[in-house]
Amino acid sequence: MHIQTTNDRELWDSFKAGDDRAFSQIYETYADLLFSYGMRFTSNREIVRDTLQELFIKLYKNRKNLSTTDHIKFYLFCAFRHQLQNELAKVIPSVDITECETTFTLDQSALDQLIYDEKELNRQKKLNQLLNDLPVRQKMVIQYRFIEGLKYEEIAQLMDMNYQSVHNLLQRALNKIREEWQDDKSLLLTFFLIRRMQEGR
């Protein structure tokens, strides 16, 4: 789980100043994460891979003119989403990346890391199934809030929604989970432990 710190600002500023080691660190830290993010919108691995490569090339070439950020992951998410939308539009005219959200899937590898005790695997499987059965937009807000650790304002920007709409969407998702688990107290406890763990990071 990524945490916003002054290290992000220092790393980004070093990259902007021409430090190739900083660029390599950013690439190695976020390339796989961004690729997985892109694959949630399209099954075309080649487009996602090429778009990711083009994004980092553009970042490197224009590094001196990039804006400052203290949250590199969010910055890259926004930039990559915009770049991917442009690339998909070349293949499918008039495509809107929101249309691709119908294929959005939760990051299984990230979910796998949320529970460390092997005895909880069965609960984890049920949790994964329940989350993936949620409506697409509810799935996305769960992913961004509890797995990616983004703030409401950041989620609103990524999903082209206002703050209150994001909050309401998340509450509907959580209420749905509570309804499904009301007869399974241990499963419900697992979910809220995950929430507490994520919010505490």
PDB file of C-alpha atoms in Angstrom:
ATOM      1  CA  MET A   1       0.000   0.000   0.000  1.00  0.00           C
ATOM      2  CA  HIS A   2       1.352   3.371  -1.013  1.00  0.00           C
ATOM      3  CA  ILE A   3       1.578   6.121   1.594  1.00  0.00           C
ATOM      4  CA  GLN A   4       2.028   9.791   0.721  1.00  0.00           C
ATOM      5  CA  THR A   5       5.247  11.047   2.265  1.00  0.00           C
ATOM      6  CA  THR A   6       7.898  13.675   1.717  1.00  0.00           C
ATOM      7  CA  ASN A   7       9.893  10.863   0.073  1.00  0.00           C
ATOM      8  CA  ASP A   8       7.494  11.027  -2.869  1.00  0.00           C
ATOM      9  CA  ARG A   9       8.145  14.733  -3.281  1.00  0.00           C
ATOM     10  CA  GLU A  10      11.890  14.250  -2.982  1.00  0.00           C
ATOM     11  CA  LEU A  11      11.908  11.357  -5.450  1.00  0.00           C
ATOM     12  CA  TRP A  12       9.772  13.238  -7.963  1.00  0.00           C
ATOM     13  CA  ASP A  13      11.831  16.410  -7.645  1.00  0.00           C
ATOM     14  CA  SER A  14      15.019  14.390  -8.166  1.00  0.00           C
ATOM     15  CA  PHE A  15      13.526  12.860 -11.297  1.00  0.00           C
ATOM     16  CA  LYS A  16      12.531  16.302 -12.597  1.00  0.00           C
ATOM     17  CA  ALA A  17      16.063  17.531 -11.908  1.00  0.00           C
ATOM     18  CA  GLY A  18      17.477  14.843 -14.207  1.00  0.00           C
ATOM     19  CA  ASP A  19      18.366  12.060 -11.770  1.00  0.00           C
ATOM     20  CA  ASP A  20      18.159   8.862 -13.842  1.00  0.00           C
ATOM     21  CA  ARG A  21      18.254   6.744 -10.703  1.00  0.00           C
ATOM     22  CA  ALA A  22      15.079   8.438  -9.512  1.00  0.00           C
ATOM     23  CA  PHE A  23      13.450   7.731 -12.868  1.00  0.00           C
ATOM     24  CA  SER A  24      14.458   4.066 -12.661  1.00  0.00           C
ATOM     25  CA  GLN A  25      13.067   3.819  -9.143  1.00  0.00           C
ATOM     26  CA  ILE A  26       9.752   5.320 -10.212  1.00  0.00           C
ATOM     27  CA  TYR A  27       9.535   2.976 -13.196  1.00  0.00           C
ATOM     28  CA  GLU A  28      10.419  -0.129 -11.201  1.00  0.00           C
ATOM     29  CA  THR A  29       7.965   0.797  -8.452  1.00  0.00           C
ATOM     30  CA  TYR A  30       4.947   1.623 -10.588  1.00  0.00           C
ATOM     31  CA  ALA A  31       5.256  -0.002 -14.037  1.00  0.00           C
ATOM     32  CA  ASP A  32       3.697  -3.334 -13.068  1.00  0.00           C
ATOM     33  CA  LEU A  33       0.999  -1.610 -11.028  1.00  0.00           C
ATOM     34  CA  LEU A  34       0.063   0.629 -13.956  1.00  0.00           C
ATOM     35  CA  PHE A  35       0.036  -2.314 -16.348  1.00  0.00           C
ATOM     36  CA  SER A  36      -2.398  -4.175 -14.087  1.00  0.00           C
ATOM     37  CA  TYR A  37      -4.505  -1.023 -13.837  1.00  0.00           C
ATOM     38  CA  GLY A  38      -4.645  -0.717 -17.618  1.00  0.00           C
ATOM     39  CA  MET A  39      -5.620  -4.358 -18.052  1.00  0.00           C
ATOM     40  CA  ARG A  40      -8.741  -3.694 -16.003  1.00  0.00           C
ATOM     41  CA  PHE A  41     -10.045  -1.527 -18.845  1.00  0.00           C
ATOM     42  CA  THR A  42      -9.053  -3.609 -21.874  1.00  0.00           C
ATOM     43  CA  SER A  43      -7.876  -7.138 -22.556  1.00  0.00           C
ATOM     44  CA  ASN A  44      -5.457  -5.903 -25.229  1.00  0.00           C
ATOM     45  CA  ARG A  45      -2.090  -6.407 -23.555  1.00  0.00           C
ATOM     46  CA  GLU A  46      -0.202  -4.868 -26.471  1.00  0.00           C
ATOM     47  CA  ILE A  47      -2.085  -1.574 -26.254  1.00  0.00           C
ATOM     48  CA  VAL A  48      -1.597  -1.397 -22.502  1.00  0.00           C
ATOM     49  CA  ARG A  49       2.106  -2.247 -22.757  1.00  0.00           C
ATOM     50  CA  ASP A  50       2.747   0.239 -25.579  1.00  0.00           C
ATOM     51  CA  THR A  51       0.756   2.961 -23.831  1.00  0.00           C
ATOM     52  CA  LEU A  52       2.715   2.424 -20.643  1.00  0.00           C
ATOM     53  CA  GLN A  53       6.005   2.624 -22.510  1.00  0.00           C
ATOM     54  CA  GLU A  54       4.902   5.792 -24.286  1.00  0.00           C
ATOM     55  CA  LEU A  55       3.832   7.348 -20.996  1.00  0.00           C
ATOM     56  CA  PHE A  56       7.232   6.879 -19.384  1.00  0.00           C
ATOM     57  CA  ILE A  57       8.994   8.126 -22.520  1.00  0.00           C
ATOM     58  CA  LYS A  58       6.893  11.296 -22.443  1.00  0.00           C
ATOM     59  CA  LEU A  59       7.493  11.741 -18.734  1.00  0.00           C
ATOM     60  CA  TYR A  60      11.237  11.406 -19.223  1.00  0.00           C
ATOM     61  CA  LYS A  61      11.400  13.789 -22.178  1.00  0.00           C
ATOM     62  CA  ASN A  62       9.259  16.420 -20.467  1.00  0.00           C
ATOM     63  CA  ARG A  63      10.429  15.881 -16.900  1.00  0.00           C
ATOM     64  CA  LYS A  64      11.654  19.451 -16.399  1.00  0.00           C
ATOM     65  CA  ASN A  65       8.181  20.812 -17.157  1.00  0.00           C
ATOM     66  CA  LEU A  66       6.172  18.357 -15.069  1.00  0.00           C
ATOM     67  CA  SER A  67       4.117  19.661 -12.177  1.00  0.00           C
ATOM     68  CA  THR A  68       5.118  18.882  -8.603  1.00  0.00           C
ATOM     69  CA  THR A  69       3.401  16.040  -6.772  1.00  0.00           C
ATOM     70  CA  ASP A  70       3.563  14.466  -3.336  1.00  0.00           C
ATOM     71  CA  HIS A  71       1.641  11.372  -4.471  1.00  0.00           C
ATOM     72  CA  ILE A  72       3.412   9.764  -7.412  1.00  0.00           C
ATOM     73  CA  LYS A  73       1.017   6.845  -7.775  1.00  0.00           C
ATOM     74  CA  PHE A  74      -2.031   9.079  -8.123  1.00  0.00           C
ATOM     75  CA  TYR A  75      -0.188  11.320 -10.583  1.00  0.00           C
ATOM     76  CA  LEU A  76       0.728   8.313 -12.728  1.00  0.00           C
ATOM     77  CA  PHE A  77      -2.765   6.799 -12.489  1.00  0.00           C
ATOM     78  CA  CYS A  78      -4.298   9.995 -13.878  1.00  0.00           C
ATOM     79  CA  ALA A  79      -1.687  10.386 -16.604  1.00  0.00           C
ATOM     80  CA  PHE A  80      -1.922   6.743 -17.653  1.00  0.00           C
ATOM     81  CA  ARG A  81      -5.715   6.740 -17.686  1.00  0.00           C
ATOM     82  CA  HIS A  82      -5.706   9.783 -19.975  1.00  0.00           C
ATOM     83  CA  GLN A  83      -3.018   8.289 -22.225  1.00  0.00           C
ATOM     84  CA  LEU A  84      -4.851   4.959 -22.432  1.00  0.00           C
ATOM     85  CA  GLN A  85      -8.091   6.668 -23.376  1.00  0.00           C
ATOM     86  CA  ASN A  86      -6.290   8.397 -26.246  1.00  0.00           C
ATOM     87  CA  GLU A  87      -4.743   5.146 -27.451  1.00  0.00           C
ATOM     88  CA  LEU A  88      -8.016   3.227 -27.266  1.00  0.00           C
ATOM     89  CA  ALA A  89      -9.715   6.002 -29.232  1.00  0.00           C
ATOM     90  CA  LYS A  90      -7.309   5.339 -32.118  1.00  0.00           C
ATOM     91  CA  VAL A  91      -8.459   1.723 -32.263  1.00  0.00           C
ATOM     92  CA  ILE A  92     -12.131   2.271 -31.420  1.00  0.00           C
ATOM     93  CA  PRO A  93     -13.303   5.714 -32.650  1.00  0.00           C
ATOM     94  CA  SER A  94     -15.201   7.790 -30.080  1.00  0.00           C
ATOM     95  CA  VAL A  95     -14.302   5.381 -27.300  1.00  0.00           C
ATOM     96  CA  ASP A  96     -14.735   6.730 -23.792  1.00  0.00           C
ATOM     97  CA  ILE A  97     -12.748   4.994 -21.092  1.00  0.00           C
ATOM     98  CA  THR A  98     -15.876   5.005 -18.947  1.00  0.00           C
ATOM     99  CA  GLU A  99     -17.329   2.549 -21.457  1.00  0.00           C
ATOM    100  CA  CYS A 100     -14.401   0.260 -20.709  1.00  0.00           C
ATOM    101  CA  GLU A 101     -15.382   0.222 -17.047  1.00  0.00           C
ATOM    102  CA  THR A 102     -17.866  -2.544 -17.856  1.00  0.00           C
ATOM    103  CA  THR A 103     -14.872  -4.900 -17.895  1.00  0.00           C
ATOM    104  CA  PHE A 104     -13.223  -3.461 -14.783  1.00  0.00           C
ATOM    105  CA  THR A 105     -11.997  -6.155 -12.394  1.00  0.00           C
ATOM    106  CA  LEU A 106     -10.507  -5.847  -8.947  1.00  0.00           C
ATOM    107  CA  ASP A 107      -6.772  -6.408  -8.649  1.00  0.00           C
ATOM    108  CA  GLN A 108      -6.588  -9.988  -7.415  1.00  0.00           C
ATOM    109  CA  SER A 109      -2.928  -9.768  -6.399  1.00  0.00           C
ATOM    110  CA  ALA A 110      -3.665  -6.741  -4.238  1.00  0.00           C
ATOM    111  CA  LEU A 111      -6.594  -8.491  -2.633  1.00  0.00           C
ATOM    112  CA  ASP A 112      -4.417 -11.525  -1.936  1.00  0.00           C
ATOM    113  CA  GLN A 113      -2.062  -9.357   0.100  1.00  0.00           C
ATOM    114  CA  LEU A 114      -4.803  -8.055   2.380  1.00  0.00           C
ATOM    115  CA  ILE A 115      -5.061 -11.228   4.444  1.00  0.00           C
ATOM    116  CA  TYR A 116      -1.884 -12.884   5.636  1.00  0.00           C
ATOM    117  CA  ASP A 117      -3.182 -15.782   7.698  1.00  0.00           C
ATOM    118  CA  GLU A 118      -3.613 -18.910   5.568  1.00  0.00           C
ATOM    119  CA  LYS A 119      -6.549 -19.942   7.742  1.00  0.00           C
ATOM    120  CA  GLU A 120      -8.436 -16.987   6.284  1.00  0.00           C
ATOM    121  CA  LEU A 121      -8.165 -18.136   2.656  1.00  0.00           C
ATOM    122  CA  ASN A 122     -11.749 -19.366   2.477  1.00  0.00           C
ATOM    123  CA  ARG A 123     -13.004 -16.078   3.841  1.00  0.00           C
ATOM    124  CA  GLN A 124     -10.798 -14.261   1.375  1.00  0.00           C
ATOM    125  CA  LYS A 125     -12.293 -16.209  -1.525  1.00  0.00           C
ATOM    126  CA  LYS A 126     -15.787 -15.310  -0.412  1.00  0.00           C
ATOM    127  CA  LEU A 127     -14.733 -11.691   0.017  1.00  0.00           C
ATOM    128  CA  ASN A 128     -13.231 -11.597  -3.468  1.00  0.00           C
ATOM    129  CA  GLN A 129     -16.366 -13.097  -4.988  1.00  0.00           C
ATOM    130  CA  LEU A 130     -18.633 -10.663  -3.208  1.00  0.00           C
ATOM    131  CA  LEU A 131     -16.540  -7.664  -4.215  1.00  0.00           C
ATOM    132  CA  ASN A 132     -16.381  -8.753  -7.842  1.00  0.00           C
ATOM    133  CA  ASP A 133     -20.166  -9.238  -7.867  1.00  0.00           C
ATOM    134  CA  LEU A 134     -20.680  -5.571  -6.993  1.00  0.00           C
ATOM    135  CA  PRO A 135     -21.731  -3.138  -9.746  1.00  0.00           C
ATOM    136  CA  VAL A 136     -18.752  -1.866 -11.716  1.00  0.00           C
ATOM    137  CA  ARG A 137     -18.618   1.638 -10.233  1.00  0.00           C
ATOM    138  CA  GLN A 138     -18.917   0.282  -6.692  1.00  0.00           C
ATOM    139  CA  LYS A 139     -16.109  -2.149  -7.452  1.00  0.00           C
ATOM    140  CA  MET A 140     -13.938   0.694  -8.665  1.00  0.00           C
ATOM    141  CA  VAL A 141     -14.511   2.871  -5.609  1.00  0.00           C
ATOM    142  CA  ILE A 142     -13.702  -0.077  -3.299  1.00  0.00           C
ATOM    143  CA  GLN A 143     -10.498  -0.699  -5.272  1.00  0.00           C
ATOM    144  CA  TYR A 144      -9.395   2.926  -5.191  1.00  0.00           C
ATOM    145  CA  ARG A 145     -10.294   3.585  -1.545  1.00  0.00           C
ATOM    146  CA  PHE A 146      -9.275   0.428   0.301  1.00  0.00           C
ATOM    147  CA  ILE A 147      -6.747  -1.240  -2.000  1.00  0.00           C
ATOM    148  CA  GLU A 148      -5.035   1.703  -3.685  1.00  0.00           C
ATOM    149  CA  GLY A 149      -5.512   3.923  -0.619  1.00  0.00           C
ATOM    150  CA  LEU A 150      -6.633   7.000  -2.531  1.00  0.00           C
ATOM    151  CA  LYS A 151      -8.423   9.920  -0.917  1.00  0.00           C
ATOM    152  CA  TYR A 152     -12.028  10.764  -1.784  1.00  0.00           C
ATOM    153  CA  GLU A 153     -10.890  13.822  -3.732  1.00  0.00           C
ATOM    154  CA  GLU A 154      -8.471  11.715  -5.773  1.00  0.00           C
ATOM    155  CA  ILE A 155     -11.103   9.074  -6.480  1.00  0.00           C
ATOM    156  CA  ALA A 156     -13.512  11.798  -7.585  1.00  0.00           C
ATOM    157  CA  GLN A 157     -10.970  13.066 -10.085  1.00  0.00           C
ATOM    158  CA  LEU A 158     -10.205   9.594 -11.437  1.00  0.00           C
ATOM    159  CA  MET A 159     -13.871   8.680 -11.809  1.00  0.00           C
ATOM    160  CA  ASP A 160     -15.079  12.102 -12.983  1.00  0.00           C
ATOM    161  CA  MET A 161     -17.421  12.438 -10.019  1.00  0.00           C
ATOM    162  CA  ASN A 162     -17.830  14.947  -7.216  1.00  0.00           C
ATOM    163  CA  TYR A 163     -16.777  14.265  -3.642  1.00  0.00           C
ATOM    164  CA  GLN A 164     -20.273  13.559  -2.325  1.00  0.00           C
ATOM    165  CA  SER A 165     -21.082  11.165  -5.173  1.00  0.00           C
ATOM    166  CA  VAL A 166     -17.956   9.158  -4.398  1.00  0.00           C
ATOM    167  CA  HIS A 167     -18.885   9.039  -0.718  1.00  0.00           C
ATOM    168  CA  ASN A 168     -22.432   7.910  -1.519  1.00  0.00           C
ATOM    169  CA  LEU A 169     -21.205   5.279  -3.965  1.00  0.00           C
ATOM    170  CA  LEU A 170     -18.829   3.838  -1.391  1.00  0.00           C
ATOM    171  CA  GLN A 171     -21.542   3.737   1.255  1.00  0.00           C
ATOM    172  CA  ARG A 172     -23.850   1.829  -1.086  1.00  0.00           C
ATOM    173  CA  ALA A 173     -21.092  -0.707  -1.702  1.00  0.00           C
ATOM    174  CA  LEU A 174     -20.407  -1.108   2.024  1.00  0.00           C
ATOM    175  CA  ASN A 175     -24.109  -1.444   2.796  1.00  0.00           C
ATOM    176  CA  LYS A 176     -24.379  -4.171   0.171  1.00  0.00           C
ATOM    177  CA  ILE A 177     -21.496  -6.043   1.793  1.00  0.00           C
ATOM    178  CA  ARG A 178     -23.078  -5.711   5.235  1.00  0.00           C
ATOM    179  CA  GLU A 179     -26.359  -7.089   3.900  1.00  0.00           C
ATOM    180  CA  GLU A 180     -24.636 -10.094   2.366  1.00  0.00           C
ATOM    181  CA  TRP A 181     -22.637 -10.833   5.507  1.00  0.00           C
ATOM    182  CA  GLN A 182     -25.142 -10.062   8.226  1.00  0.00           C
ATOM    183  CA  ASP A 183     -25.479 -13.780   9.019  1.00  0.00           C
ATOM    184  CA  ASP A 184     -21.746 -14.423   8.927  1.00  0.00           C
ATOM    185  CA  LYS A 185     -20.199 -12.415  11.736  1.00  0.00           C
ATOM    186  CA  SER A 186     -16.695 -13.808  11.254  1.00  0.00           C
ATOM    187  CA  LEU A 187     -16.734 -12.855   7.580  1.00  0.00           C
ATOM    188  CA  LEU A 188     -18.031  -9.405   8.394  1.00  0.00           C
ATOM    189  CA  LEU A 189     -15.263  -9.004  10.974  1.00  0.00           C
ATOM    190  CA  THR A 190     -12.695  -9.983   8.346  1.00  0.00           C
ATOM    191  CA  PHE A 191     -13.924  -7.240   6.050  1.00  0.00           C
ATOM    192  CA  PHE A 192     -13.850  -4.559   8.715  1.00  0.00           C
ATOM    193  CA  LEU A 193     -10.372  -5.632   9.797  1.00  0.00           C
ATOM    194  CA  ILE A 194      -9.290  -5.131   6.202  1.00  0.00           C
ATOM    195  CA  ARG A 195     -10.900  -1.693   6.194  1.00  0.00           C
ATOM    196  CA  ARG A 196      -9.183  -0.752   9.448  1.00  0.00           C
ATOM    197  CA  MET A 197      -5.841  -2.019   8.164  1.00  0.00           C
ATOM    198  CA  GLN A 198      -6.143  -0.044   4.944  1.00  0.00           C
ATOM    199  CA  GLU A 199      -7.316   3.157   6.604  1.00  0.00           C
ATOM    200  CA  GLY A 200      -4.457   2.951   9.072  1.00  0.00           C
ATOM    201  CA  ARG A 201      -1.765   2.854   6.405  1.00  0.00           C
TER     202      ARG A 201
END
